[in-house]
mmCIF file of C-alpha atoms in Angstrom:
data_model
loop_
_atom_site.group_PDB
_atom_site.id
_atom_site.type_symbol
_atom_site.label_atom_id
_atom_site.label_comp_id
_atom_site.label_asym_id
_atom_site.label_seq_id
_atom_site.Cartn_x
_atom_site.Cartn_y
_atom_site.Cartn_z
ATOM 1 C CA MET A 1 44.022 52.073 44.660
ATOM 2 C CA ARG A 2 40.393 51.969 45.678
ATOM 3 C CA LYS A 3 39.376 53.557 42.336
ATOM 4 C CA LYS A 4 41.348 50.894 40.473
ATOM 5 C CA ILE A 5 39.572 48.116 42.375
ATOM 6 C CA ILE A 6 36.141 49.655 41.697
ATOM 7 C CA GLY A 7 37.056 50.047 38.013
ATOM 8 C CA LEU A 8 38.174 46.422 37.825
ATOM 9 C CA VAL A 9 34.945 45.234 39.439
ATOM 10 C CA LEU A 10 32.876 47.294 36.988
ATOM 11 C CA LEU A 11 34.854 45.857 34.068
ATOM 12 C CA ILE A 12 34.230 42.310 35.280
ATOM 13 C CA CYS A 13 30.501 43.037 35.670
ATOM 14 C CA VAL A 14 30.265 44.458 32.154
ATOM 15 C CA MET A 15 32.092 41.459 30.708
ATOM 16 C CA ALA A 16 29.819 39.079 32.605
ATOM 17 C CA ALA A 17 26.741 40.893 31.321
ATOM 18 C CA VAL A 18 27.983 40.788 27.727
ATOM 19 C CA GLY A 19 28.829 37.114 28.081
ATOM 20 C CA GLY A 20 25.373 36.377 29.448
ATOM 21 C CA ILE A 21 23.710 38.138 26.531
ATOM 22 C CA TYR A 22 25.945 36.210 24.123
ATOM 23 C CA LEU A 23 24.949 32.901 25.662
ATOM 24 C CA LEU A 24 21.255 33.751 25.724
ATOM 25 C CA THR A 25 21.207 34.781 22.060
ATOM 26 C CA GLY A 26 23.423 31.985 20.838
ATOM 27 C CA GLY A 27 26.083 34.495 19.813
ATOM 28 C CA SER A 28 23.984 36.292 17.185
ATOM 29 C CA GLY A 29 22.863 39.247 19.228
ATOM 30 C CA ASP A 30 19.228 38.937 18.056
ATOM 31 C CA GLY A 31 18.167 35.556 19.434
ATOM 32 C CA LYS A 32 17.137 34.148 16.033
ATOM 33 C CA GLU A 33 19.865 31.564 15.844
ATOM 34 C CA LYS A 34 18.806 30.107 19.170
ATOM 35 C CA GLU A 35 15.244 29.659 17.955
ATOM 36 C CA THR A 36 16.158 28.028 14.651
ATOM 37 C CA GLY A 37 19.571 26.564 15.332
ATOM 38 C CA LYS A 38 18.446 24.023 17.899
ATOM 39 C CA THR A 39 15.974 21.269 17.039
ATOM 40 C CA LYS A 40 14.326 18.768 19.270
ATOM 41 C CA PRO A 41 15.767 15.262 18.997
ATOM 42 C CA LYS A 42 13.499 13.028 16.920
ATOM 43 C CA THR A 43 12.125 9.653 17.975
ATOM 44 C CA ALA A 44 13.192 6.896 15.582
ATOM 45 C CA VAL A 45 10.425 4.453 14.634
ATOM 46 C CA SER A 46 11.175 1.224 12.803
ATOM 47 C CA GLY A 47 8.864 -1.435 11.438
ATOM 48 C CA TYR A 48 7.820 -3.704 8.599
ATOM 49 C CA VAL A 49 5.797 -2.353 5.690
ATOM 50 C CA GLY A 50 4.231 -3.755 2.523
ATOM 51 C CA GLY A 51 6.210 -2.785 -0.575
ATOM 52 C CA GLU A 52 3.288 -0.898 -2.136
ATOM 53 C CA LYS A 53 3.534 1.731 0.636
ATOM 54 C CA ILE A 54 7.277 2.401 0.407
ATOM 55 C CA GLY A 55 6.806 5.372 -1.926
ATOM 56 C CA PHE A 56 4.393 6.872 0.580
ATOM 57 C CA LEU A 57 6.768 6.400 3.526
ATOM 58 C CA GLU A 58 9.670 7.845 1.519
ATOM 59 C CA ASP A 59 7.710 10.931 0.429
ATOM 60 C CA GLU A 60 9.697 13.988 1.561
ATOM 61 C CA GLU A 61 6.526 15.964 2.291
ATOM 62 C CA VAL A 62 5.155 13.151 4.443
ATOM 63 C CA LEU A 63 8.458 12.734 6.287
ATOM 64 C CA SER A 64 8.686 16.486 6.860
ATOM 65 C CA ILE A 65 5.238 16.561 8.480
ATOM 66 C CA LEU A 66 6.003 13.519 10.624
ATOM 67 C CA GLY A 67 9.303 15.045 11.704
ATOM 68 C CA GLU A 68 8.244 18.632 12.347
ATOM 69 C CA LYS A 69 4.808 18.051 13.858
ATOM 70 C CA TYR A 70 5.236 14.666 15.541
ATOM 71 C CA GLY A 71 8.982 14.433 16.161
ATOM 72 C CA LEU A 72 9.365 11.166 14.250
ATOM 73 C CA GLU A 73 12.123 9.750 12.094
ATOM 74 C CA VAL A 74 10.672 6.802 10.160
ATOM 75 C CA ASP A 75 12.612 3.706 9.146
ATOM 76 C CA TYR A 76 11.222 0.508 7.623
ATOM 77 C CA SER A 77 11.983 -2.919 6.205
ATOM 78 C CA LYS A 78 9.934 -4.359 3.340
ATOM 79 C CA ALA A 79 7.946 -7.539 4.028
ATOM 80 C CA GLY A 80 4.814 -9.272 2.823
ATOM 81 C CA SER A 81 1.735 -8.586 4.948
ATOM 82 C CA LEU A 82 1.562 -12.133 6.280
ATOM 83 C CA ASP A 83 5.311 -12.709 6.396
ATOM 84 C CA MET A 84 5.823 -9.739 8.725
ATOM 85 C CA MET A 85 3.574 -11.297 11.355
ATOM 86 C CA THR A 86 6.035 -14.155 11.856
ATOM 87 C CA ALA A 87 9.178 -12.008 11.481
ATOM 88 C CA ASP A 88 11.494 -11.067 14.352
ATOM 89 C CA LEU A 89 9.789 -8.089 16.023
ATOM 90 C CA GLU A 90 12.673 -7.246 18.349
ATOM 91 C CA GLY A 91 13.329 -3.508 18.164
ATOM 92 C CA ARG A 92 10.304 -2.853 15.963
ATOM 93 C CA ASN A 93 7.753 -0.175 16.798
ATOM 94 C CA TYR A 94 5.106 -0.902 14.199
ATOM 95 C CA LEU A 95 3.812 -3.205 11.459
ATOM 96 C CA PHE A 96 2.046 -1.804 8.391
ATOM 97 C CA PRO A 97 0.331 -4.672 6.528
ATOM 98 C CA SER A 98 -2.355 -4.307 3.898
ATOM 99 C CA SER A 99 -5.412 -5.957 5.411
ATOM 100 C CA SER A 100 -7.413 -6.605 8.539
ATOM 101 C CA ILE A 101 -6.799 -10.320 7.948
ATOM 102 C CA ALA A 102 -3.132 -9.667 8.725
ATOM 103 C CA LEU A 103 -4.154 -7.887 11.940
ATOM 104 C CA GLU A 104 -6.189 -10.901 13.033
ATOM 105 C CA TYR A 105 -3.222 -13.134 12.193
ATOM 106 C CA TYR A 106 -1.062 -10.924 14.437
ATOM 107 C CA GLU A 107 -3.591 -11.199 17.259
ATOM 108 C CA GLU A 108 -3.619 -14.987 16.922
ATOM 109 C CA LEU A 109 0.177 -15.123 17.205
ATOM 110 C CA HIS A 110 0.947 -12.281 19.618
ATOM 111 C CA GLY A 111 -2.257 -11.138 21.298
ATOM 112 C CA SER A 112 -3.765 -7.661 21.159
ATOM 113 C CA PRO A 113 -1.446 -4.902 19.901
ATOM 114 C CA VAL A 114 -0.915 -1.631 21.755
ATOM 115 C CA GLN A 115 -3.121 0.038 19.121
ATOM 116 C CA SER A 116 -4.245 -0.548 15.541
ATOM 117 C CA GLU A 117 -5.937 1.735 13.021
ATOM 118 C CA ILE A 118 -6.944 1.463 9.372
ATOM 119 C CA LEU A 119 -5.155 4.399 7.739
ATOM 120 C CA LEU A 120 -5.363 3.762 3.985
ATOM 121 C CA ASN A 121 -7.717 1.951 1.619
ATOM 122 C CA THR A 122 -7.416 0.777 -1.958
ATOM 123 C CA PRO A 123 -9.400 -1.743 -4.021
ATOM 124 C CA ILE A 124 -7.940 -4.762 -5.759
ATOM 125 C CA VAL A 125 -7.737 -4.224 -9.528
ATOM 126 C CA LEU A 126 -6.386 -6.164 -12.488
ATOM 127 C CA TYR A 127 -3.637 -4.629 -14.599
ATOM 128 C CA THR A 128 -3.564 -5.685 -18.220
ATOM 129 C CA HIS A 129 -2.817 -4.507 -21.752
ATOM 130 C CA LYS A 130 -4.955 -3.152 -24.552
ATOM 131 C CA ILE A 131 -4.920 -6.334 -26.645
ATOM 132 C CA VAL A 132 -6.260 -8.286 -23.650
ATOM 133 C CA LEU A 133 -8.933 -5.653 -22.988
ATOM 134 C CA ASP A 134 -10.064 -5.856 -26.623
ATOM 135 C CA ALA A 135 -10.190 -9.660 -26.480
ATOM 136 C CA PHE A 136 -12.175 -9.687 -23.235
ATOM 137 C CA ASP A 137 -14.519 -7.058 -24.648
ATOM 138 C CA SER A 138 -15.201 -9.217 -27.703
ATOM 139 C CA GLN A 139 -16.013 -12.155 -25.380
ATOM 140 C CA GLY A 140 -18.549 -10.142 -23.367
ATOM 141 C CA LEU A 141 -16.441 -9.849 -20.203
ATOM 142 C CA ILE A 142 -16.177 -6.046 -20.155
ATOM 143 C CA THR A 143 -18.689 -3.414 -19.073
ATOM 144 C CA LYS A 144 -17.751 0.215 -19.694
ATOM 145 C CA ASP A 145 -18.720 3.318 -17.743
ATOM 146 C CA GLY A 146 -17.119 6.160 -19.646
ATOM 147 C CA ASP A 147 -13.440 5.241 -19.751
ATOM 148 C CA VAL A 148 -13.707 2.937 -16.713
ATOM 149 C CA ASN A 149 -13.571 -0.798 -17.491
ATOM 150 C CA TYR A 150 -15.198 -3.482 -15.333
ATOM 151 C CA VAL A 151 -14.491 -7.177 -15.863
ATOM 152 C CA ASP A 152 -17.077 -9.857 -15.059
ATOM 153 C CA MET A 153 -15.240 -12.038 -12.561
ATOM 154 C CA ALA A 154 -17.554 -15.035 -12.944
ATOM 155 C CA LYS A 155 -16.840 -15.156 -16.691
ATOM 156 C CA LEU A 156 -13.109 -14.618 -16.159
ATOM 157 C CA VAL A 157 -12.950 -17.455 -13.628
ATOM 158 C CA GLU A 158 -14.767 -19.680 -16.117
ATOM 159 C CA LEU A 159 -12.091 -18.980 -18.744
ATOM 160 C CA ILE A 160 -9.363 -19.781 -16.213
ATOM 161 C CA GLN A 161 -10.969 -22.999 -15.000
ATOM 162 C CA ASN A 162 -11.598 -24.204 -18.557
ATOM 163 C CA ASP A 163 -7.918 -23.724 -19.466
ATOM 164 C CA THR A 164 -8.974 -21.402 -22.273
ATOM 165 C CA ALA A 165 -6.050 -20.641 -24.575
ATOM 166 C CA TRP A 166 -5.321 -17.017 -25.368
ATOM 167 C CA ALA A 167 -5.518 -17.953 -29.028
ATOM 168 C CA ASP A 168 -9.090 -19.184 -28.495
ATOM 169 C CA ILE A 169 -10.229 -15.670 -27.543
ATOM 170 C CA GLY A 170 -8.399 -13.887 -30.319
ATOM 171 C CA VAL A 171 -4.939 -13.267 -28.869
ATOM 172 C CA PRO A 172 -2.666 -15.742 -30.700
ATOM 173 C CA GLU A 173 0.340 -13.556 -29.809
ATOM 174 C CA LEU A 174 0.144 -14.803 -26.223
ATOM 175 C CA TYR A 175 1.354 -18.236 -25.201
ATOM 176 C CA GLY A 176 -0.582 -20.589 -22.943
ATOM 177 C CA THR A 177 -3.926 -20.203 -21.223
ATOM 178 C CA VAL A 178 -5.786 -17.339 -19.576
ATOM 179 C CA SER A 179 -4.557 -16.682 -16.031
ATOM 180 C CA VAL A 180 -4.034 -13.855 -13.555
ATOM 181 C CA ASP A 181 -0.605 -13.449 -11.983
ATOM 182 C CA THR A 182 -0.703 -12.642 -8.270
ATOM 183 C CA THR A 183 1.624 -12.526 -5.325
ATOM 184 C CA ASP A 184 1.834 -15.611 -3.124
ATOM 185 C CA PRO A 185 -1.514 -15.655 -1.260
ATOM 186 C CA ALA A 186 0.086 -17.345 1.743
ATOM 187 C CA ARG A 187 2.658 -14.570 2.154
ATOM 188 C CA SER A 188 1.440 -11.343 0.565
ATOM 189 C CA ASN A 189 -1.821 -9.462 0.904
ATOM 190 C CA SER A 190 -2.698 -8.649 -2.708
ATOM 191 C CA GLY A 191 -2.545 -12.351 -3.592
ATOM 192 C CA ASN A 192 -4.447 -13.164 -0.418
ATOM 193 C CA MET A 193 -7.197 -10.654 -1.240
ATOM 194 C CA PHE A 194 -7.447 -11.981 -4.799
ATOM 195 C CA ALA A 195 -7.855 -15.471 -3.341
ATOM 196 C CA ALA A 196 -10.657 -14.113 -1.132
ATOM 197 C CA LEU A 197 -12.333 -12.607 -4.192
ATOM 198 C CA LEU A 198 -12.018 -15.859 -6.149
ATOM 199 C CA ALA A 199 -13.452 -17.788 -3.197
ATOM 200 C CA ASP A 200 -16.582 -15.639 -3.199
ATOM 201 C CA VAL A 201 -16.947 -15.893 -6.984
ATOM 202 C CA LEU A 202 -16.552 -19.688 -6.890
ATOM 203 C CA ASN A 203 -19.182 -19.747 -4.144
ATOM 204 C CA GLY A 204 -21.771 -18.319 -6.504
ATOM 205 C CA GLY A 205 -21.086 -14.710 -5.577
ATOM 206 C CA GLN A 206 -21.776 -15.306 -1.886
ATOM 207 C CA THR A 207 -19.284 -14.747 0.917
ATOM 208 C CA LEU A 208 -17.544 -18.053 1.557
ATOM 209 C CA THR A 209 -18.546 -19.638 4.871
ATOM 210 C CA PRO A 210 -16.693 -22.252 6.955
ATOM 211 C CA GLU A 211 -19.133 -24.942 5.817
ATOM 212 C CA LYS A 212 -18.203 -24.445 2.145
ATOM 213 C CA VAL A 213 -14.407 -24.176 2.443
ATOM 214 C CA ASP A 214 -13.781 -27.865 1.726
ATOM 215 C CA GLU A 215 -15.782 -27.546 -1.496
ATOM 216 C CA ILE A 216 -14.103 -24.372 -2.759
ATOM 217 C CA LEU A 217 -10.502 -24.840 -1.579
ATOM 218 C CA PRO A 218 -9.553 -27.536 -4.154
ATOM 219 C CA GLN A 219 -10.666 -25.190 -6.943
ATOM 220 C CA LEU A 220 -8.493 -22.405 -5.528
ATOM 221 C CA GLN A 221 -5.552 -24.793 -5.244
ATOM 222 C CA THR A 222 -5.935 -25.703 -8.912
ATOM 223 C CA ILE A 223 -6.095 -22.067 -10.042
ATOM 224 C CA PHE A 224 -3.078 -20.948 -8.021
ATOM 225 C CA GLY A 225 -1.205 -24.175 -8.693
ATOM 226 C CA LYS A 226 -1.024 -23.295 -12.391
ATOM 227 C CA LEU A 227 0.818 -20.040 -11.727
ATOM 228 C CA GLY A 228 4.147 -21.537 -10.714
ATOM 229 C CA TYR A 229 6.505 -19.132 -8.938
ATOM 230 C CA MET A 230 4.727 -16.184 -7.316
ATOM 231 C CA GLU A 231 6.289 -12.968 -6.057
ATOM 232 C CA THR A 232 6.057 -12.218 -2.337
ATOM 233 C CA SER A 233 5.757 -8.447 -2.741
ATOM 234 C CA SER A 234 2.985 -6.514 -4.489
ATOM 235 C CA SER A 235 5.469 -3.834 -5.544
ATOM 236 C CA ASP A 236 7.768 -6.431 -7.127
ATOM 237 C CA LEU A 237 4.897 -7.968 -9.108
ATOM 238 C CA PHE A 238 3.763 -4.544 -10.338
ATOM 239 C CA SER A 239 7.313 -3.636 -11.372
ATOM 240 C CA GLN A 240 7.572 -6.915 -13.258
ATOM 241 C CA PHE A 241 4.266 -6.215 -15.009
ATOM 242 C CA LEU A 242 5.545 -2.820 -16.165
ATOM 243 C CA ARG A 243 8.994 -4.039 -17.121
ATOM 244 C CA MET A 244 8.346 -7.389 -18.813
ATOM 245 C CA GLY A 245 5.415 -6.519 -21.067
ATOM 246 C CA VAL A 246 2.302 -8.379 -22.177
ATOM 247 C CA GLY A 247 4.094 -11.566 -23.232
ATOM 248 C CA ALA A 248 5.417 -12.252 -19.730
ATOM 249 C CA THR A 249 2.522 -10.890 -17.671
ATOM 250 C CA PRO A 250 -0.758 -10.494 -19.583
ATOM 251 C CA ILE A 251 -2.738 -9.802 -16.382
ATOM 252 C CA ALA A 252 -1.596 -9.027 -12.835
ATOM 253 C CA ALA A 253 -3.657 -8.511 -9.691
ATOM 254 C CA GLY A 254 -2.624 -5.497 -7.649
ATOM 255 C CA TYR A 255 -3.779 -2.345 -5.911
ATOM 256 C CA GLU A 256 -5.444 0.611 -7.626
ATOM 257 C CA SER A 257 -3.026 2.895 -5.778
ATOM 258 C CA GLN A 258 -0.002 1.488 -7.596
ATOM 259 C CA ILE A 259 -0.724 2.895 -11.056
ATOM 260 C CA ILE A 260 -1.725 6.286 -9.620
ATOM 261 C CA GLU A 261 1.499 6.553 -7.631
ATOM 262 C CA TYR A 262 3.550 5.413 -10.623
ATOM 263 C CA ALA A 263 2.008 8.088 -12.853
ATOM 264 C CA MET A 264 2.510 10.815 -10.236
ATOM 265 C CA LEU A 265 6.088 9.955 -9.250
ATOM 266 C CA HIS A 266 7.387 8.756 -12.637
ATOM 267 C CA PRO A 267 5.466 10.787 -15.235
ATOM 268 C CA GLU A 268 7.936 10.254 -18.098
ATOM 269 C CA GLU A 269 8.068 6.486 -17.642
ATOM 270 C CA TYR A 270 4.293 6.317 -17.285
ATOM 271 C CA GLU A 271 3.777 8.346 -20.457
ATOM 272 C CA SER A 272 5.706 5.712 -22.415
ATOM 273 C CA VAL A 273 3.274 2.932 -21.390
ATOM 274 C CA ARG A 274 0.094 4.951 -20.849
ATOM 275 C CA ASP A 275 -1.574 3.959 -24.134
ATOM 276 C CA ASP A 276 -1.063 0.238 -23.511
ATOM 277 C CA ILE A 277 -1.704 -0.301 -19.793
ATOM 278 C CA VAL A 278 -5.333 -0.824 -18.781
ATOM 279 C CA VAL A 279 -6.924 -0.863 -15.326
ATOM 280 C CA LEU A 280 -9.727 -3.433 -14.983
ATOM 281 C CA TYR A 281 -12.006 -3.206 -11.965
ATOM 282 C CA PRO A 282 -13.198 -6.686 -10.997
ATOM 283 C CA ALA A 283 -16.973 -6.879 -10.705
ATOM 284 C CA PRO A 284 -17.109 -7.448 -7.839
ATOM 285 C CA THR A 285 -13.837 -6.427 -6.202
ATOM 286 C CA VAL A 286 -12.649 -6.363 -2.587
ATOM 287 C CA TRP A 287 -11.164 -3.560 -0.522
ATOM 288 C CA SER A 288 -7.679 -3.755 0.912
ATOM 289 C CA ALA A 289 -7.556 -1.934 4.255
ATOM 290 C CA HIS A 290 -4.006 -0.910 5.176
ATOM 291 C CA VAL A 291 -3.834 -1.066 8.952
ATOM 292 C CA LEU A 292 -0.987 0.193 11.117
ATOM 293 C CA ILE A 293 -0.265 -2.006 14.129
ATOM 294 C CA ALA A 294 1.486 -0.109 16.928
ATOM 295 C CA LEU A 295 3.793 -2.253 19.055
ATOM 296 C CA ASP A 296 4.648 0.514 21.559
ATOM 297 C CA ASP A 297 4.112 4.215 22.279
ATOM 298 C CA ALA A 298 6.332 5.275 19.381
ATOM 299 C CA GLY A 299 4.096 3.252 17.084
ATOM 300 C CA LYS A 300 1.060 5.021 18.543
ATOM 301 C CA THR A 301 2.640 8.375 17.721
ATOM 302 C CA LEU A 302 3.168 7.180 14.142
ATOM 303 C CA ILE A 303 -0.545 6.373 13.913
ATOM 304 C CA ARG A 304 -1.360 9.937 14.973
ATOM 305 C CA GLY A 305 1.093 11.299 12.453
ATOM 306 C CA LEU A 306 -0.292 9.284 9.553
ATOM 307 C CA GLN A 307 -3.819 10.356 10.505
ATOM 308 C CA ASP A 308 -2.753 13.986 10.046
ATOM 309 C CA GLU A 309 -5.050 15.710 7.542
ATOM 310 C CA GLU A 310 -2.140 16.887 5.387
ATOM 311 C CA VAL A 311 -0.642 13.386 5.296
ATOM 312 C CA GLN A 312 -3.970 11.811 4.378
ATOM 313 C CA LYS A 313 -4.394 14.298 1.522
ATOM 314 C CA LEU A 314 -0.930 13.458 0.190
ATOM 315 C CA ALA A 315 -1.710 9.738 0.457
ATOM 316 C CA TRP A 316 -4.498 10.136 -2.107
ATOM 317 C CA GLU A 317 -3.187 12.873 -4.385
ATOM 318 C CA LYS A 318 0.371 11.523 -4.765
ATOM 319 C CA HIS A 319 0.106 7.847 -3.868
ATOM 320 C CA GLY A 320 -3.420 6.801 -4.845
ATOM 321 C CA PHE A 321 -4.697 5.592 -1.472
ATOM 322 C CA ARG A 322 -8.356 6.389 -0.890
ATOM 323 C CA THR A 323 -8.314 8.039 2.518
ATOM 324 C CA GLY A 324 -11.594 9.891 2.959
ATOM 325 C CA ASN A 325 -13.453 12.708 1.272
ATOM 326 C CA TYR A 326 -10.640 13.941 -0.941
ATOM 327 C CA GLU A 327 -11.797 14.118 -4.543
ATOM 328 C CA ILE A 328 -9.624 14.295 -7.619
ATOM 329 C CA SER A 329 -10.563 13.374 -11.174
ATOM 330 C CA ASP A 330 -8.694 10.899 -13.346
ATOM 331 C CA LYS A 331 -7.691 13.872 -15.517
ATOM 332 C CA GLU A 332 -6.016 15.518 -12.530
ATOM 333 C CA LEU A 333 -4.363 12.215 -11.629
ATOM 334 C CA GLY A 334 -3.194 11.821 -15.203
ATOM 335 C CA VAL A 335 -4.388 8.206 -15.265
ATOM 336 C CA PRO A 336 -7.342 7.304 -17.496
ATOM 337 C CA GLY A 337 -9.910 4.769 -16.372
ATOM 338 C CA ILE A 338 -9.866 5.434 -12.613
ATOM 339 C CA ALA A 339 -13.326 5.029 -11.068
ATOM 340 C CA ASP A 340 -14.778 7.928 -9.083
ATOM 341 C CA ASN A 341 -16.418 5.504 -6.657
ATOM 342 C CA ILE A 342 -16.018 1.818 -5.881
ATOM 343 C CA THR A 343 -19.527 0.358 -5.725
ATOM 344 C CA GLN A 344 -19.386 -3.354 -6.633
ATOM 345 C CA VAL A 345 -17.680 -4.805 -3.576
ATOM 346 C CA ALA A 346 -17.665 -8.359 -2.207
ATOM 347 C CA GLN A 347 -17.235 -9.154 1.476
ATOM 348 C CA VAL A 348 -13.926 -10.754 2.406
ATOM 349 C CA PRO A 349 -14.558 -14.094 4.163
ATOM 350 C CA SER A 350 -13.976 -14.331 7.903
ATOM 351 C CA TYR A 351 -10.506 -14.756 9.350
ATOM 352 C CA ASP A 352 -11.175 -18.422 10.151
ATOM 353 C CA VAL A 353 -12.066 -19.079 6.514
ATOM 354 C CA MET A 354 -9.103 -17.102 5.191
ATOM 355 C CA ARG A 355 -6.756 -18.890 7.586
ATOM 356 C CA ARG A 356 -7.843 -22.230 6.121
ATOM 357 C CA ILE A 357 -7.376 -20.858 2.606
ATOM 358 C CA ILE A 358 -3.898 -19.548 3.474
ATOM 359 C CA ASP A 359 -2.883 -22.902 4.946
ATOM 360 C CA GLY A 360 -4.354 -24.730 1.951
ATOM 361 C CA LEU A 361 -2.411 -22.614 -0.549
ATOM 362 C CA ARG A 362 1.009 -22.900 1.104
#
């Protein structure tokens, strides 16, 4: 009887030991399933983002880095850079507008954010078509540096203000007068930055000061007033430019990053329009600084994640945002006419000046 009891006890001990090993190894016997089968729960981050950065935030490589290294699961809603500042921020962890002007607007409305950092940069460019480039070139508006085209903004503004017909500069195929389509400058950053550029040009090439706003603002109102309906998203305007052709949108103001991203992510579609689409660098242009505004600790973690060296490299090579010292030629990008360096840059007027311009253009 005693031997039976001892045997039973030994059997129970062996079974307990085997069960313990099974639990420790996740049932595989080698422990590998435990290491790879369980993943840490991710922190969901939600916010508003300008449409031109959606491709970047949907990039699987970017999301993988943010998830694996920083434990983040990123969600977003599209909004114009200025519109998002007045949107309902309940449940949002971050805002990702396209300029420091938007950050100052946030601070005016809500006070200082938890943290803010400029993460991406891209200059304002003009997108047009070859027949427009040829016409501008014949009128002395274009300076070439290799395959890079620069447009004299003072001369372009003169054509716009004089209601110059397209036919008058050798493009009878186009209806109406010379103009540049932009997003709504009171709601979206690319239109707002183009308004800032125009303000400096109208001010004789000098940064517009508070004392001169009353002189320049009526001229801006006239220029933008001729455009009629304006998109509220830079990505929507760029898509319209690509889709509708030269007759509907002869020139559109946008970000340099947009054509690079389009060529990288949609090579077949880009190839079909490559010979017609032209990038014009305004001389001068202005930089658009894409700043992430963290509303809480989760937003701060997103800033760290987007500052990751691998993420920053992807931002330039796949999405066209100038992020630092990463170099890649226009041949590698597959987009002709991309400048190696941006040298002719105007200073964006102060927030107080831009606020008056925004209010005046509503």
